[in-house]
Short mmCIF file of C-alpha atoms in Angstrom, two decimals:
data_model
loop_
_atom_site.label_atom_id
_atom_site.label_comp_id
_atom_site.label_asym_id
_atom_site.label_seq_id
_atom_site.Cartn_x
_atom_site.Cartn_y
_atom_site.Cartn_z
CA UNK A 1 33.24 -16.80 14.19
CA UNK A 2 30.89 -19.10 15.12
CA UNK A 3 28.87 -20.15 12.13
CA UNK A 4 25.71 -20.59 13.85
CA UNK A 5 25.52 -17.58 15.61
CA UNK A 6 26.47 -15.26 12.41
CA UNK A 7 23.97 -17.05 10.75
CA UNK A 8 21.23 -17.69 12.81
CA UNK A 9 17.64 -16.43 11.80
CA UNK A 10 15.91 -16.59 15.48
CA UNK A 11 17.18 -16.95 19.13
CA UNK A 12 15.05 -18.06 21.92
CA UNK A 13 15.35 -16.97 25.26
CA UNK A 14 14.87 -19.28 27.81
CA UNK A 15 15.01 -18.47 31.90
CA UNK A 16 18.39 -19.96 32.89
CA UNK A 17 16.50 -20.94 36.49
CA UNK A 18 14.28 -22.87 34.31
CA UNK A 19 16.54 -26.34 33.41
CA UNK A 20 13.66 -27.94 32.60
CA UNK A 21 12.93 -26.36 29.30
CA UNK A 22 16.38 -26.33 27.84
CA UNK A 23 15.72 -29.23 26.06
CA UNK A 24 12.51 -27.92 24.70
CA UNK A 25 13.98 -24.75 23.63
CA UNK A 26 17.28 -27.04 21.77
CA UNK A 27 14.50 -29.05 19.67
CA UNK A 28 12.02 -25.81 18.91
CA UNK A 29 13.81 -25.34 15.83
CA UNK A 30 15.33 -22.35 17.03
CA UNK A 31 18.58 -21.44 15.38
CA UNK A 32 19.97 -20.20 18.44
CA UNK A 33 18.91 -19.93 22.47
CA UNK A 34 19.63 -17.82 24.75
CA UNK A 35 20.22 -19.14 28.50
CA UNK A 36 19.30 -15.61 30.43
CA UNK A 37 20.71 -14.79 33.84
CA UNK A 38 19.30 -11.36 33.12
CA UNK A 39 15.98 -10.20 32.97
CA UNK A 40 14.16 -13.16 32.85
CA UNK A 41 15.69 -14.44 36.98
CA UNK A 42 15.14 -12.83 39.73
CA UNK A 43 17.51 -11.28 41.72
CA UNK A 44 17.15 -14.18 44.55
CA UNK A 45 17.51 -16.40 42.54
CA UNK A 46 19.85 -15.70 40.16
CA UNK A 47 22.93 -17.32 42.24
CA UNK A 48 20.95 -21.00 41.91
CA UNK A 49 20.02 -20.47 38.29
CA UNK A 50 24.32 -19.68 37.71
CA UNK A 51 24.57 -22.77 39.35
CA UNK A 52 21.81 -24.79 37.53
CA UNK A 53 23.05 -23.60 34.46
CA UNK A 54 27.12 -24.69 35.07
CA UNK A 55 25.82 -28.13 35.96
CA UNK A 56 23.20 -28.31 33.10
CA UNK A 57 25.87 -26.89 29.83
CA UNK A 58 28.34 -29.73 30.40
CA UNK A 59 25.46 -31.99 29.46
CA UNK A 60 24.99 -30.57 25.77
CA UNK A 61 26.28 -31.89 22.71
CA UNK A 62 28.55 -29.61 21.01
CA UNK A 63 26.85 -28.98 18.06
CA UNK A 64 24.04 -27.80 20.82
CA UNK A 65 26.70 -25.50 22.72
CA UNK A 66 27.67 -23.57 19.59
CA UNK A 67 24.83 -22.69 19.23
CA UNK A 68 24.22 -21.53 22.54
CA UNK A 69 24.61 -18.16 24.35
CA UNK A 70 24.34 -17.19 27.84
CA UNK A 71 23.12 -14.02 28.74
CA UNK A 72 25.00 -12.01 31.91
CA UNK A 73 23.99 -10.09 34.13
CA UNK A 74 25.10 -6.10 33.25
CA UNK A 75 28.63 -4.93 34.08
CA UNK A 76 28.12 -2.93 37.04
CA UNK A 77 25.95 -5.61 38.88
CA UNK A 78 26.70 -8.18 41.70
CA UNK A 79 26.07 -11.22 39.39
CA UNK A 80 28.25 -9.62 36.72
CA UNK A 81 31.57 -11.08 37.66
CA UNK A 82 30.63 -14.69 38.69
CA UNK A 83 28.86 -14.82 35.54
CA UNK A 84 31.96 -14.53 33.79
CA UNK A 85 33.81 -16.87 36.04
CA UNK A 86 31.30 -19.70 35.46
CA UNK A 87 30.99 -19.11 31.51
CA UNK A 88 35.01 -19.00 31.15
CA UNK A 89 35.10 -22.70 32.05
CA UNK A 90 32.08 -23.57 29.78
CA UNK A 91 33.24 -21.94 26.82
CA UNK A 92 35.97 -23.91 26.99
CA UNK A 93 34.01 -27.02 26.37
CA UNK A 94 32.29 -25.34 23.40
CA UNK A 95 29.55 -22.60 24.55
CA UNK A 96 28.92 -20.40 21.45
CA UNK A 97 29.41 -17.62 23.90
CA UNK A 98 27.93 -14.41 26.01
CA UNK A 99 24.66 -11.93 24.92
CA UNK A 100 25.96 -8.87 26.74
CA UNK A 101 23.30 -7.08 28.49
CA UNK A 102 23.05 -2.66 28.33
CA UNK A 103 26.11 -2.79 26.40
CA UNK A 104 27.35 1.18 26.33
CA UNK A 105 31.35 0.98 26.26
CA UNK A 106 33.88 -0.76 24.02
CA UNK A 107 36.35 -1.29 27.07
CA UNK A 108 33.49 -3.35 28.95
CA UNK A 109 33.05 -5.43 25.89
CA UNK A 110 36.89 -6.39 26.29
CA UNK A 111 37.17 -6.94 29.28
CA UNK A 112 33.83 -9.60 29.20
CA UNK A 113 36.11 -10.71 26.23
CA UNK A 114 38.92 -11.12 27.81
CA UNK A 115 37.52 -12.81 30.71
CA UNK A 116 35.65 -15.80 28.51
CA UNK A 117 38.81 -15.94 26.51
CA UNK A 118 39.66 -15.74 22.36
CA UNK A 119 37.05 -18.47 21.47
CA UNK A 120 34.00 -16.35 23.27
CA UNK A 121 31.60 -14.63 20.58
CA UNK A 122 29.47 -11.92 22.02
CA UNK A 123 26.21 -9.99 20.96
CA UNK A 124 26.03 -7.01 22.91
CA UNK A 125 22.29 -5.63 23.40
CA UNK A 126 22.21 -2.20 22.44
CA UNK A 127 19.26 -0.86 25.10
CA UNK A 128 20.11 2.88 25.88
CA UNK A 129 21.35 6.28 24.19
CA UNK A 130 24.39 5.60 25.93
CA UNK A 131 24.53 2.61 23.76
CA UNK A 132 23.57 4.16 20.46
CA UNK A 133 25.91 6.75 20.99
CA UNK A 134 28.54 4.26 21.05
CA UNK A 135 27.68 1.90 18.30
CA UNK A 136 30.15 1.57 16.13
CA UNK A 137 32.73 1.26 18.94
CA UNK A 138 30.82 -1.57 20.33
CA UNK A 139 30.36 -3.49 16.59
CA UNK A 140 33.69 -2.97 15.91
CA UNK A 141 35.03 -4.65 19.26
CA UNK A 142 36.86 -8.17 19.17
CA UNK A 143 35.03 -11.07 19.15
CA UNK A 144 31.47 -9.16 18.77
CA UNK A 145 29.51 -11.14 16.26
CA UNK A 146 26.23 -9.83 15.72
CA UNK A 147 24.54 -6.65 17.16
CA UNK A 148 21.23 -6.57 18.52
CA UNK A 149 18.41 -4.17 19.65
CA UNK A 150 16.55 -4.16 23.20
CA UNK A 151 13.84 -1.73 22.15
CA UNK A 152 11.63 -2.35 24.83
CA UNK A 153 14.44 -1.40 27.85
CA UNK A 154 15.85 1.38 25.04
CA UNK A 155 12.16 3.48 25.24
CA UNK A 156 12.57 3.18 29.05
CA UNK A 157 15.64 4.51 29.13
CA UNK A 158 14.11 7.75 27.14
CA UNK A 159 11.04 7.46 28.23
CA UNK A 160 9.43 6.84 24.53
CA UNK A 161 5.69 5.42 23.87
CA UNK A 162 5.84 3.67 20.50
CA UNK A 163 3.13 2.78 18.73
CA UNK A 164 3.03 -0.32 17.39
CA UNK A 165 4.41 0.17 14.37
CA UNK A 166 7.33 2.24 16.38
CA UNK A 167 8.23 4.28 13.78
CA UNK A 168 9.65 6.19 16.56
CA UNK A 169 12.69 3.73 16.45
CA UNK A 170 13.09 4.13 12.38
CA UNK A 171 16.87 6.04 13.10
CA UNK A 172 17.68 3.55 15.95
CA UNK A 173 17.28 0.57 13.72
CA UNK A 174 18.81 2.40 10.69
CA UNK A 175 21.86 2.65 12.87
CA UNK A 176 22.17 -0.34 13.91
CA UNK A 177 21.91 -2.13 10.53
CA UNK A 178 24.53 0.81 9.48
CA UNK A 179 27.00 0.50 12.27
CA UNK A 180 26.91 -3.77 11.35
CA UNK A 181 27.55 -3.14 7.56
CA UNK A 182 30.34 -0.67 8.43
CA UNK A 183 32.02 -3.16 10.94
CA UNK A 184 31.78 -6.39 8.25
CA UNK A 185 29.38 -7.78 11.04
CA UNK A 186 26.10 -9.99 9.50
CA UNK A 187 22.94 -8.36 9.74
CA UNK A 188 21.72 -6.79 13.24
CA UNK A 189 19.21 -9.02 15.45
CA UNK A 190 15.64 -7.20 16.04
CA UNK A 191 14.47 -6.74 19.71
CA UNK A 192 11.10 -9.28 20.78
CA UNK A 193 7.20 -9.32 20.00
CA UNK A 194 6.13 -9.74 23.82
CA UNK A 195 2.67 -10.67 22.49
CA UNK A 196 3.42 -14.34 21.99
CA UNK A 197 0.26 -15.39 21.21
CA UNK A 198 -0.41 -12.36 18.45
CA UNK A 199 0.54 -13.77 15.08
CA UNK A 200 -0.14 -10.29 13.41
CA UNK A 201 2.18 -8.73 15.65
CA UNK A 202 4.42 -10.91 15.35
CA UNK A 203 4.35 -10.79 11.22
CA UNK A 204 4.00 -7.23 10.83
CA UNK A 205 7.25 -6.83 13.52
CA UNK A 206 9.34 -9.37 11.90
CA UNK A 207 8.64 -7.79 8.35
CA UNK A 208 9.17 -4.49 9.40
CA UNK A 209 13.02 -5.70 10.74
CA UNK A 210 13.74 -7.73 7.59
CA UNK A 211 12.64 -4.38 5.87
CA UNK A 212 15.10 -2.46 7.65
CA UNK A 213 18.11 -4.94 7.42
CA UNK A 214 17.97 -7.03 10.13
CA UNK A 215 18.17 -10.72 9.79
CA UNK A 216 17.30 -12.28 13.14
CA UNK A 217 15.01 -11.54 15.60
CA UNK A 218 14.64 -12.50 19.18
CA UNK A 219 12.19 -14.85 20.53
CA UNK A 220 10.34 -15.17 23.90
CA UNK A 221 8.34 -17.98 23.04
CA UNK A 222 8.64 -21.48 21.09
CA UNK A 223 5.70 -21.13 18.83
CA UNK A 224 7.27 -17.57 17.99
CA UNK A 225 10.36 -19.46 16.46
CA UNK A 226 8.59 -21.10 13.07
CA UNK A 227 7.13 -17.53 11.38
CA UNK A 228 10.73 -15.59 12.15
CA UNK A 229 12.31 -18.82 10.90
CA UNK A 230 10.31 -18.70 7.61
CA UNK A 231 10.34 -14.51 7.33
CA UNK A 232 14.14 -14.53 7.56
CA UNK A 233 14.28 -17.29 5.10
CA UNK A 234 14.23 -17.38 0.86
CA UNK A 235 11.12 -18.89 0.04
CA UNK A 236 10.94 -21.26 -2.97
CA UNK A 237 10.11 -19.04 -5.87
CA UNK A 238 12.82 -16.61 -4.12
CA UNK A 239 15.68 -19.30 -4.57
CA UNK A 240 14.78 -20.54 -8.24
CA UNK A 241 14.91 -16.63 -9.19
CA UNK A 242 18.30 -16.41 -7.77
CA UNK A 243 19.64 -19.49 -9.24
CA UNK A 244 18.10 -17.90 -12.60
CA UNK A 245 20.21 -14.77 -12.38
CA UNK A 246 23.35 -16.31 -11.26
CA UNK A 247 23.36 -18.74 -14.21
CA UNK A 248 22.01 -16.36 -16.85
CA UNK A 249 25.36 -14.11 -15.50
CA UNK A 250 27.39 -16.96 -15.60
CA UNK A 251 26.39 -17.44 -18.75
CA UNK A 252 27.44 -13.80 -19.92
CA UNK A 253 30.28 -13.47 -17.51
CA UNK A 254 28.99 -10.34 -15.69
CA UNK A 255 27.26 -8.24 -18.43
CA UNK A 256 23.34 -7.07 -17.56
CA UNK A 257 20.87 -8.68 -19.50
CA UNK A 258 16.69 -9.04 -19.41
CA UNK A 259 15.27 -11.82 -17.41
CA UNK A 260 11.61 -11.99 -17.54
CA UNK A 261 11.14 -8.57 -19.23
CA UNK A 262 13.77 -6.98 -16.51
CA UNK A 263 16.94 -5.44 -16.76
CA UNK A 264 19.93 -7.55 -14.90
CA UNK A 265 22.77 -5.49 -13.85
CA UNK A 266 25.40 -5.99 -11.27
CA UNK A 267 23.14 -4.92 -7.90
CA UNK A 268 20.92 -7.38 -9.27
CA UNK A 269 23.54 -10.02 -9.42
CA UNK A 270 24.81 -9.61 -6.45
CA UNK A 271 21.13 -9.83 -4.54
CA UNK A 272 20.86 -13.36 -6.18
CA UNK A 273 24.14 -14.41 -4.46
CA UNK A 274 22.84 -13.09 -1.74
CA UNK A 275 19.67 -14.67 -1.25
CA UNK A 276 21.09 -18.26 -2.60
CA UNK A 277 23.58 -18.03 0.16
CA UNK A 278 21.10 -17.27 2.84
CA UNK A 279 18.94 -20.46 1.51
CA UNK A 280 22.23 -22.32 2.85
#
C-alpha cells in the first residue's frame, strides 16, 4: 500500500487540463493531489488534458508520483477506457494510482485494477445509493486503499437539500467509516467545502468528519490544504499526553492506572498509540 496515500490527511484536486498548476498544487503542502480528468474538464477537452497529463507525469520525481492520483473518467463513459490505457504506462514509472469516479460495483473496481496492474492503489468515490448499497464490496476490493465520500454528486443522485451542517448524511458517513474499519482500510476521506474562501465552513466541515471517523478530507483549493492539514493532525499538548500514557503503561506493563486524576485502562492505551502514530 502506498504509504502516502493510506496516510495522507488532505488531497487537492487540481484540473488535469490545467499543467500549469501542478507544480503549485506538489509544493501546497498537500499530502496528496489529485490530477482530475473528471469533473473538473470538460468534455471537449478532456482528450488534450489525457494528453497533457501523460506528457506532464513522466516529469515528477517519484517521491511526487506516489503521492499522486489521477482521477478517471466513470466506467461507462467514452474517456473511461483511454484513461486507463494512459495511466497503465504511468503507474509503471511510479503514479500512486487511480481516484475512481461513481464507484457502484466491485467487478468495475477489478477490472480498473486489473487494467493499471498489481502496483495501482485506488480510492473509489462513493457518490450514489447504488454506491452505498455496495460498500463493503467496494472497500473490500483489491488494491482499494482508502474510501471516500462525494456528498455533493450523492444528494443529486437522491435529490437531498442538506443544510449545512448535513446531518442528513449522519448514516452515509457512519457507513462509510464502518465499511473502512470492517475491511482493515485507514480511515474514510470526507467529500469538499466548495466555499474556498469560508474558513468557518471549512472548520466546522472538517471537524464534523474527524468527529465521525474520517481522517482526510478533500480539497478544491490550496489555501484549503493548511486548516485540514492541522484538524487531521495531533496537536502538541495531544502528543505529550500520549507519550504520557504509553510510558506510564509501559511502566506497569498494561494494568490501568490514574493519570492526572483519570482512570487509564486499555481503550485509553490504545488511543495514545493511536494518536502518537498519527503524529508520524
Amino acid at each position: 500500500m502506498s504509504q502516502a496515500v493510506a496516510r495522507a490527511a488532505s488531497f487537492l484536486f487540481v484540473p488535469a487540463s490545467r499543467p500549469e498548476r501542478f507544480e503549485k498544487a506538489l509544493e501546497s503542502g498537500a499530502h496528496c493531489v489529485i490530477l482530475d480528468l473528471e469533473d473538473a474538464v470538460p468534455p471537449d477537452q478532456k482528450a488534450q488534458a489525457r494528453e497533457q497529463l501523460a506528457q506532464r507525469l513522466p516529469g515528477f520525481t517519484r517521491a511526487q508520483l506516489a503521492r499522486t492520483l489521477v482521477r478517471i473518467n466513470a466506467d461507462g463513459t467514452s474517456w473511461h477506457a483511454e484513461d486507463l490505457r494512459m495511466l497503465a504506462r504511468c503507474v509503471g514509472q511510479g503514479l500512486a494510482g487511480a481516484m475512481v469516479p461513481k464507484a457502484e460495483s466491485a467487478s468495475a473496481l477489478r477490472s480498473v485494477g486489473m487494467a493499471l496492474g498489481p502496483d495501482a492503489k485506488l480510492v473509489p468515490l462513493v457518490e450514489s445509493l447504488a454506491g452505498l448499497d455496495e460498500v463493503d464490496s467496494l472497500a473490500g476490493t483489491p488494491q482499494v486503499c482508502r474510501l471516500a465520500f462525494g456528498h455533493l454528486d450523492f444528494q443529486l443522485d437522491l435529490g437531498m437539500r442538506c443544510g449545512p451542517a448535513e446531518t442528513e448524511l449522519t448514516s452515509v458517513r457512519f457507513a462509510l467509516v464502518a465499511a473502512s474499519r470492517r475491511a482493515g482500510l485507514p480511515s474514510p476521506i470526507d467529500g469538499v467545502t466548495v466555499a474556498t474562501g469560508d474558513a468557518e465552513r471549512l472548520q466546522a466541515d472538517t471537524e464534523r468528519a474527524r468527529g465521525f471517523g474520517f481522517g482526510a478530507k478533500l480539497c478544491i483549493h490550496p489555501a484549503q490544504v493548511r486548516a485540514v492539514n492541522e484538524a487531521f493532525s495531533p496537536s502538541a499538548a495531544d502528543v505529550e499526553w500520549a507519550r504520557r500514557v504509553v510510558e506510564g503503561a509501559q511502566a506497569r506493563q498494561g494494568e490501568a492506572f490514574s493519570m492526572d486524576g483519570k482512570m487509564v485502562d486499555l481503550p485509553v492505551i490504545r488511543l495514545a498509540q493511536q494518536t502518537l502514530q498519527r503524529a508520524g
